[in-house]
Amino acid sequence: MIAPWNKMYRYNVREQPREETMDVLDKNGLSVNVDVTVRFNPVYNRIGDLHEVFGTEFVNTLVVPEVRSSVRQVMGRYTAEEIYSTKRNEVESSIIEETAIILKANNIDMRALLIRSINLPAEIKGAIENKLTREQEALSMTYINERERLEADRKVIEAKGIADYNRIVSASLTTNILKLRGIEATNKLAESANAKVVVIGSGKDGLPLILGGNN
């Protein structure tokens, strides 16, 4: 039973979402429109403390103001380009960290905070996207140039190997070795079923002469 002079308040201690849309300024004073979602729940065994300080409207008097404040403070340390593209994950992580600390100190567990969208003025967004496209094209060209350089190096090494091989082989092919190879070839032709006539003698280079035909 509840005494007549007491009043009961109900608190939802389950995880609950809150969506916020706000305009913030980047470090250069450019306006950035941001949509965020925060998921949180009160610490159930600290409801008394939460109620004493913020009351039943703690979402509007604590959660929302602190989320908006953290988003503004963090994004104010970055440029629009960093917020929109190059450091978006870093920005989101900083907002999560700073918001969670503040809410935890006031008996709120923040489960998640997500940046749903970041909207810039059309001309700024277009300029950033064009810059990113040019950077990607430059990286692609650098990759192509490096690949072609490596292929050229490979061909130089391959050509050097072939030249070295030919030089070694040429140095080893003396007149006597050539005559021996000619004799071996003549003997193989003589053993062939298709050999008609084999004439052993010396040609201009001192190698055997072979005359023959196929059936």
PDB file of C-alpha atoms in Angstrom:
ATOM      1  CA  MET A   1       0.000   0.000   0.000  1.00  0.00           C
ATOM      2  CA  ILE A   2       0.999   3.559  -0.640  1.00  0.00           C
ATOM      3  CA  ALA A   3       0.437   6.158   2.002  1.00  0.00           C
ATOM      4  CA  PRO A   4      -1.794   9.058   0.909  1.00  0.00           C
ATOM      5  CA  TRP A   5       1.059  11.512   1.305  1.00  0.00           C
ATOM      6  CA  ASN A   6       3.335   9.435  -0.947  1.00  0.00           C
ATOM      7  CA  LYS A   7       3.285   9.344  -4.726  1.00  0.00           C
ATOM      8  CA  MET A   8       4.435   6.518  -7.034  1.00  0.00           C
ATOM      9  CA  TYR A   9       6.375   7.214 -10.210  1.00  0.00           C
ATOM     10  CA  ARG A  10       6.834   4.661 -12.983  1.00  0.00           C
ATOM     11  CA  TYR A  11      10.119   4.429 -14.881  1.00  0.00           C
ATOM     12  CA  ASN A  12      10.801   2.406 -17.990  1.00  0.00           C
ATOM     13  CA  VAL A  13      14.176   0.758 -17.406  1.00  0.00           C
ATOM     14  CA  ARG A  14      14.223  -1.053 -20.740  1.00  0.00           C
ATOM     15  CA  GLU A  15      16.442   0.093 -23.586  1.00  0.00           C
ATOM     16  CA  GLN A  16      14.745   2.890 -25.495  1.00  0.00           C
ATOM     17  CA  PRO A  17      15.668   4.921 -28.595  1.00  0.00           C
ATOM     18  CA  ARG A  18      15.633   8.618 -29.222  1.00  0.00           C
ATOM     19  CA  GLU A  19      16.167  10.276 -32.599  1.00  0.00           C
ATOM     20  CA  GLU A  20      17.475  13.806 -32.895  1.00  0.00           C
ATOM     21  CA  THR A  21      18.073  16.125 -35.829  1.00  0.00           C
ATOM     22  CA  MET A  22      20.237  19.178 -35.310  1.00  0.00           C
ATOM     23  CA  ASP A  23      22.310  21.812 -37.075  1.00  0.00           C
ATOM     24  CA  VAL A  24      25.904  22.138 -35.899  1.00  0.00           C
ATOM     25  CA  LEU A  25      28.875  24.223 -36.997  1.00  0.00           C
ATOM     26  CA  ASP A  26      32.149  22.716 -38.144  1.00  0.00           C
ATOM     27  CA  LYS A  27      35.513  24.197 -37.123  1.00  0.00           C
ATOM     28  CA  ASN A  28      35.274  26.694 -39.991  1.00  0.00           C
ATOM     29  CA  GLY A  29      31.764  27.819 -39.090  1.00  0.00           C
ATOM     30  CA  LEU A  30      30.015  25.877 -41.863  1.00  0.00           C
ATOM     31  CA  SER A  31      26.525  24.612 -40.981  1.00  0.00           C
ATOM     32  CA  VAL A  32      26.128  20.824 -40.981  1.00  0.00           C
ATOM     33  CA  ASN A  33      22.788  19.059 -40.519  1.00  0.00           C
ATOM     34  CA  VAL A  34      23.049  15.806 -38.552  1.00  0.00           C
ATOM     35  CA  ASP A  35      20.594  13.007 -37.719  1.00  0.00           C
ATOM     36  CA  VAL A  36      21.534  10.810 -34.759  1.00  0.00           C
ATOM     37  CA  THR A  37      19.905   7.962 -32.860  1.00  0.00           C
ATOM     38  CA  VAL A  38      20.800   7.202 -29.256  1.00  0.00           C
ATOM     39  CA  ARG A  39      19.737   4.036 -27.413  1.00  0.00           C
ATOM     40  CA  PHE A  40      19.827   4.076 -23.622  1.00  0.00           C
ATOM     41  CA  ASN A  41      18.219   2.909 -20.404  1.00  0.00           C
ATOM     42  CA  PRO A  42      18.203   4.167 -16.812  1.00  0.00           C
ATOM     43  CA  VAL A  43      20.310   2.222 -14.308  1.00  0.00           C
ATOM     44  CA  TYR A  44      17.470   0.462 -12.500  1.00  0.00           C
ATOM     45  CA  ASN A  45      19.085   0.414  -9.051  1.00  0.00           C
ATOM     46  CA  ARG A  46      19.846   4.149  -9.283  1.00  0.00           C
ATOM     47  CA  ILE A  47      16.356   5.293 -10.225  1.00  0.00           C
ATOM     48  CA  GLY A  48      16.009   7.118  -6.918  1.00  0.00           C
ATOM     49  CA  ASP A  49      19.061   9.264  -7.593  1.00  0.00           C
ATOM     50  CA  LEU A  50      17.951   9.886 -11.172  1.00  0.00           C
ATOM     51  CA  HIS A  51      14.496  10.929 -10.019  1.00  0.00           C
ATOM     52  CA  GLU A  52      15.849  13.202  -7.328  1.00  0.00           C
ATOM     53  CA  VAL A  53      17.970  15.193  -9.778  1.00  0.00           C
ATOM     54  CA  PHE A  54      16.108  15.020 -13.100  1.00  0.00           C
ATOM     55  CA  GLY A  55      12.648  13.618 -12.393  1.00  0.00           C
ATOM     56  CA  THR A  56      10.495  11.652 -14.804  1.00  0.00           C
ATOM     57  CA  GLU A  57      11.389  13.966 -17.675  1.00  0.00           C
ATOM     58  CA  PHE A  58      15.034  12.876 -17.564  1.00  0.00           C
ATOM     59  CA  VAL A  59      15.018  12.111 -21.306  1.00  0.00           C
ATOM     60  CA  ASN A  60      14.284  15.733 -22.179  1.00  0.00           C
ATOM     61  CA  THR A  61      16.238  17.286 -19.323  1.00  0.00           C
ATOM     62  CA  LEU A  62      19.303  15.027 -19.397  1.00  0.00           C
ATOM     63  CA  VAL A  63      19.661  12.627 -22.331  1.00  0.00           C
ATOM     64  CA  VAL A  64      18.704  14.885 -25.230  1.00  0.00           C
ATOM     65  CA  PRO A  65      20.645  17.979 -24.069  1.00  0.00           C
ATOM     66  CA  GLU A  66      23.802  15.969 -23.409  1.00  0.00           C
ATOM     67  CA  VAL A  67      23.623  14.147 -26.735  1.00  0.00           C
ATOM     68  CA  ARG A  68      23.137  17.391 -28.636  1.00  0.00           C
ATOM     69  CA  SER A  69      25.914  19.071 -26.658  1.00  0.00           C
ATOM     70  CA  SER A  70      28.394  16.262 -27.361  1.00  0.00           C
ATOM     71  CA  VAL A  71      27.556  16.230 -31.065  1.00  0.00           C
ATOM     72  CA  ARG A  72      28.083  19.996 -31.309  1.00  0.00           C
ATOM     73  CA  GLN A  73      31.326  19.989 -29.345  1.00  0.00           C
ATOM     74  CA  VAL A  74      32.897  17.070 -31.204  1.00  0.00           C
ATOM     75  CA  MET A  75      31.885  18.170 -34.689  1.00  0.00           C
ATOM     76  CA  GLY A  76      33.097  21.667 -33.923  1.00  0.00           C
ATOM     77  CA  ARG A  77      36.622  20.226 -33.840  1.00  0.00           C
ATOM     78  CA  TYR A  78      36.491  18.955 -37.432  1.00  0.00           C
ATOM     79  CA  THR A  79      35.979  20.362 -40.912  1.00  0.00           C
ATOM     80  CA  ALA A  80      32.888  19.522 -42.956  1.00  0.00           C
ATOM     81  CA  GLU A  81      34.986  17.311 -45.232  1.00  0.00           C
ATOM     82  CA  GLU A  82      36.324  15.325 -42.270  1.00  0.00           C
ATOM     83  CA  ILE A  83      32.838  14.957 -40.781  1.00  0.00           C
ATOM     84  CA  TYR A  84      31.304  13.920 -44.098  1.00  0.00           C
ATOM     85  CA  SER A  85      33.987  11.545 -45.343  1.00  0.00           C
ATOM     86  CA  THR A  86      37.602  11.263 -44.247  1.00  0.00           C
ATOM     87  CA  LYS A  87      37.136  11.116 -40.449  1.00  0.00           C
ATOM     88  CA  ARG A  88      33.500  10.164 -40.061  1.00  0.00           C
ATOM     89  CA  ASN A  89      34.235   7.056 -37.967  1.00  0.00           C
ATOM     90  CA  GLU A  90      36.567   9.031 -35.724  1.00  0.00           C
ATOM     91  CA  VAL A  91      33.908  11.705 -35.213  1.00  0.00           C
ATOM     92  CA  GLU A  92      31.268   9.110 -34.352  1.00  0.00           C
ATOM     93  CA  SER A  93      33.590   7.314 -31.915  1.00  0.00           C
ATOM     94  CA  SER A  94      34.414  10.571 -30.119  1.00  0.00           C
ATOM     95  CA  ILE A  95      30.733  11.478 -29.777  1.00  0.00           C
ATOM     96  CA  ILE A  96      29.934   8.023 -28.389  1.00  0.00           C
ATOM     97  CA  GLU A  97      32.786   8.146 -25.882  1.00  0.00           C
ATOM     98  CA  GLU A  98      32.054  11.631 -24.585  1.00  0.00           C
ATOM     99  CA  THR A  99      28.276  11.147 -24.388  1.00  0.00           C
ATOM    100  CA  ALA A 100      28.549   7.779 -22.628  1.00  0.00           C
ATOM    101  CA  ILE A 101      30.790   9.230 -19.913  1.00  0.00           C
ATOM    102  CA  ILE A 102      28.413  12.098 -19.149  1.00  0.00           C
ATOM    103  CA  LEU A 103      25.286   9.926 -19.112  1.00  0.00           C
ATOM    104  CA  LYS A 104      26.949   7.216 -17.013  1.00  0.00           C
ATOM    105  CA  ALA A 105      27.813   9.812 -14.392  1.00  0.00           C
ATOM    106  CA  ASN A 106      24.089  10.637 -14.231  1.00  0.00           C
ATOM    107  CA  ASN A 107      22.816   7.036 -13.930  1.00  0.00           C
ATOM    108  CA  ILE A 108      22.065   6.413 -17.605  1.00  0.00           C
ATOM    109  CA  ASP A 109      23.572   3.540 -19.594  1.00  0.00           C
ATOM    110  CA  MET A 110      24.037   4.501 -23.230  1.00  0.00           C
ATOM    111  CA  ARG A 111      23.784   1.346 -25.357  1.00  0.00           C
ATOM    112  CA  ALA A 112      24.518   2.863 -28.750  1.00  0.00           C
ATOM    113  CA  LEU A 113      24.748   6.109 -30.653  1.00  0.00           C
ATOM    114  CA  LEU A 114      24.566   6.165 -34.425  1.00  0.00           C
ATOM    115  CA  ILE A 115      24.984   8.978 -36.914  1.00  0.00           C
ATOM    116  CA  ARG A 116      22.195   8.207 -39.381  1.00  0.00           C
ATOM    117  CA  SER A 117      22.987  10.944 -41.869  1.00  0.00           C
ATOM    118  CA  ILE A 118      25.138  14.014 -42.406  1.00  0.00           C
ATOM    119  CA  ASN A 119      23.766  16.667 -44.737  1.00  0.00           C
ATOM    120  CA  LEU A 120      25.857  19.478 -46.182  1.00  0.00           C
ATOM    121  CA  PRO A 121      24.945  22.397 -48.444  1.00  0.00           C
ATOM    122  CA  ALA A 122      24.746  21.086 -52.016  1.00  0.00           C
ATOM    123  CA  GLU A 123      27.728  23.066 -53.317  1.00  0.00           C
ATOM    124  CA  ILE A 124      29.944  21.942 -50.418  1.00  0.00           C
ATOM    125  CA  LYS A 125      28.885  18.319 -50.792  1.00  0.00           C
ATOM    126  CA  GLY A 126      29.552  18.454 -54.544  1.00  0.00           C
ATOM    127  CA  ALA A 127      33.014  19.963 -54.028  1.00  0.00           C
ATOM    128  CA  ILE A 128      33.949  17.290 -51.477  1.00  0.00           C
ATOM    129  CA  GLU A 129      32.710  14.462 -53.687  1.00  0.00           C
ATOM    130  CA  ASN A 130      34.604  15.851 -56.693  1.00  0.00           C
ATOM    131  CA  LYS A 131      37.769  16.064 -54.617  1.00  0.00           C
ATOM    132  CA  LEU A 132      37.357  12.479 -53.414  1.00  0.00           C
ATOM    133  CA  THR A 133      36.816  11.331 -57.008  1.00  0.00           C
ATOM    134  CA  ARG A 134      40.020  13.054 -58.140  1.00  0.00           C
ATOM    135  CA  GLU A 135      41.939  11.498 -55.261  1.00  0.00           C
ATOM    136  CA  GLN A 136      40.668   8.036 -56.175  1.00  0.00           C
ATOM    137  CA  GLU A 137      41.620   8.587 -59.818  1.00  0.00           C
ATOM    138  CA  ALA A 138      45.101   9.692 -58.744  1.00  0.00           C
ATOM    139  CA  LEU A 139      45.502   6.588 -56.575  1.00  0.00           C
ATOM    140  CA  SER A 140      44.342   4.408 -59.459  1.00  0.00           C
ATOM    141  CA  MET A 141      46.858   6.019 -61.825  1.00  0.00           C
ATOM    142  CA  THR A 142      49.626   5.577 -59.272  1.00  0.00           C
ATOM    143  CA  TYR A 143      48.758   1.883 -59.029  1.00  0.00           C
ATOM    144  CA  ILE A 144      48.765   1.506 -62.828  1.00  0.00           C
ATOM    145  CA  ASN A 145      52.115   3.280 -63.145  1.00  0.00           C
ATOM    146  CA  GLU A 146      53.643   1.117 -60.432  1.00  0.00           C
ATOM    147  CA  ARG A 147      52.299  -2.038 -62.062  1.00  0.00           C
ATOM    148  CA  GLU A 148      53.765  -1.024 -65.435  1.00  0.00           C
ATOM    149  CA  ARG A 149      57.104  -0.174 -63.827  1.00  0.00           C
ATOM    150  CA  LEU A 150      57.271  -3.597 -62.188  1.00  0.00           C
ATOM    151  CA  GLU A 151      56.391  -5.268 -65.502  1.00  0.00           C
ATOM    152  CA  ALA A 152      59.142  -3.286 -67.264  1.00  0.00           C
ATOM    153  CA  ASP A 153      61.627  -4.339 -64.579  1.00  0.00           C
ATOM    154  CA  ARG A 154      60.552  -7.954 -65.022  1.00  0.00           C
ATOM    155  CA  LYS A 155      61.105  -7.776 -68.783  1.00  0.00           C
ATOM    156  CA  VAL A 156      64.557  -6.234 -68.308  1.00  0.00           C
ATOM    157  CA  ILE A 157      65.532  -9.036 -65.931  1.00  0.00           C
ATOM    158  CA  GLU A 158      64.119 -11.644 -68.319  1.00  0.00           C
ATOM    159  CA  ALA A 159      66.003 -10.150 -71.298  1.00  0.00           C
ATOM    160  CA  LYS A 160      69.236 -10.050 -69.299  1.00  0.00           C
ATOM    161  CA  GLY A 161      68.778 -13.711 -68.384  1.00  0.00           C
ATOM    162  CA  ILE A 162      68.243 -14.672 -72.029  1.00  0.00           C
ATOM    163  CA  ALA A 163      71.286 -12.631 -73.119  1.00  0.00           C
ATOM    164  CA  ASP A 164      73.456 -14.249 -70.450  1.00  0.00           C
ATOM    165  CA  TYR A 165      72.245 -17.700 -71.493  1.00  0.00           C
ATOM    166  CA  ASN A 166      72.980 -17.048 -75.176  1.00  0.00           C
ATOM    167  CA  ARG A 167      76.422 -15.713 -74.342  1.00  0.00           C
ATOM    168  CA  ILE A 168      77.274 -18.810 -72.293  1.00  0.00           C
ATOM    169  CA  VAL A 169      75.956 -21.170 -74.979  1.00  0.00           C
ATOM    170  CA  SER A 170      77.805 -19.316 -77.744  1.00  0.00           C
ATOM    171  CA  ALA A 171      81.052 -19.475 -75.805  1.00  0.00           C
ATOM    172  CA  SER A 172      80.663 -23.238 -75.365  1.00  0.00           C
ATOM    173  CA  LEU A 173      79.935 -24.026 -79.053  1.00  0.00           C
ATOM    174  CA  THR A 174      83.470 -24.617 -80.362  1.00  0.00           C
ATOM    175  CA  THR A 175      84.150 -26.007 -83.864  1.00  0.00           C
ATOM    176  CA  ASN A 176      84.868 -29.491 -82.538  1.00  0.00           C
ATOM    177  CA  ILE A 177      81.612 -29.586 -80.552  1.00  0.00           C
ATOM    178  CA  LEU A 178      79.662 -28.452 -83.609  1.00  0.00           C
ATOM    179  CA  LYS A 179      81.237 -31.223 -85.705  1.00  0.00           C
ATOM    180  CA  LEU A 180      80.364 -33.775 -83.019  1.00  0.00           C
ATOM    181  CA  ARG A 181      76.758 -32.592 -82.914  1.00  0.00           C
ATOM    182  CA  GLY A 182      76.617 -32.841 -86.713  1.00  0.00           C
ATOM    183  CA  ILE A 183      77.850 -36.422 -86.662  1.00  0.00           C
ATOM    184  CA  GLU A 184      75.291 -37.350 -83.994  1.00  0.00           C
ATOM    185  CA  ALA A 185      72.506 -35.809 -86.085  1.00  0.00           C
ATOM    186  CA  THR A 186      73.703 -37.706 -89.181  1.00  0.00           C
ATOM    187  CA  ASN A 187      73.623 -41.001 -87.343  1.00  0.00           C
ATOM    188  CA  LYS A 188      70.075 -40.386 -86.153  1.00  0.00           C
ATOM    189  CA  LEU A 189      68.932 -39.595 -89.679  1.00  0.00           C
ATOM    190  CA  ALA A 190      70.597 -42.728 -90.976  1.00  0.00           C
ATOM    191  CA  GLU A 191      68.571 -44.781 -88.523  1.00  0.00           C
ATOM    192  CA  SER A 192      65.316 -43.122 -89.582  1.00  0.00           C
ATOM    193  CA  ALA A 193      62.901 -45.150 -91.706  1.00  0.00           C
ATOM    194  CA  ASN A 194      62.383 -42.135 -93.936  1.00  0.00           C
ATOM    195  CA  ALA A 195      66.063 -41.585 -94.739  1.00  0.00           C
ATOM    196  CA  LYS A 196      66.830 -42.250 -98.463  1.00  0.00           C
ATOM    197  CA  VAL A 197      70.477 -41.327 -98.920  1.00  0.00           C
ATOM    198  CA  VAL A 198      73.076 -40.245 -96.398  1.00  0.00           C
ATOM    199  CA  VAL A 199      76.301 -38.802 -97.789  1.00  0.00           C
ATOM    200  CA  ILE A 200      79.123 -38.410 -95.301  1.00  0.00           C
ATOM    201  CA  GLY A 201      81.539 -35.650 -96.132  1.00  0.00           C
ATOM    202  CA  SER A 202      82.568 -32.140 -95.277  1.00  0.00           C
ATOM    203  CA  GLY A 203      80.656 -29.053 -96.213  1.00  0.00           C
ATOM    204  CA  LYS A 204      81.887 -25.493 -96.160  1.00  0.00           C
ATOM    205  CA  ASP A 205      81.813 -25.450 -92.350  1.00  0.00           C
ATOM    206  CA  GLY A 206      83.392 -28.850 -91.977  1.00  0.00           C
ATOM    207  CA  LEU A 207      80.076 -30.535 -91.080  1.00  0.00           C
ATOM    208  CA  PRO A 208      78.621 -33.700 -92.656  1.00  0.00           C
ATOM    209  CA  LEU A 209      76.394 -33.305 -95.746  1.00  0.00           C
ATOM    210  CA  ILE A 210      73.057 -35.140 -95.632  1.00  0.00           C
ATOM    211  CA  LEU A 211      70.899 -35.899 -98.678  1.00  0.00           C
ATOM    212  CA  GLY A 212      67.587 -37.648 -98.252  1.00  0.00           C
ATOM    213  CA  GLY A 213      63.833 -37.562 -98.720  1.00  0.00           C
ATOM    214  CA  ASN A 214      60.548 -38.818 -97.268  1.00  0.00           C
ATOM    215  CA  ASN A 215      58.489 -41.751 -98.515  1.00  0.00           C
TER     216      ASN A 215
END
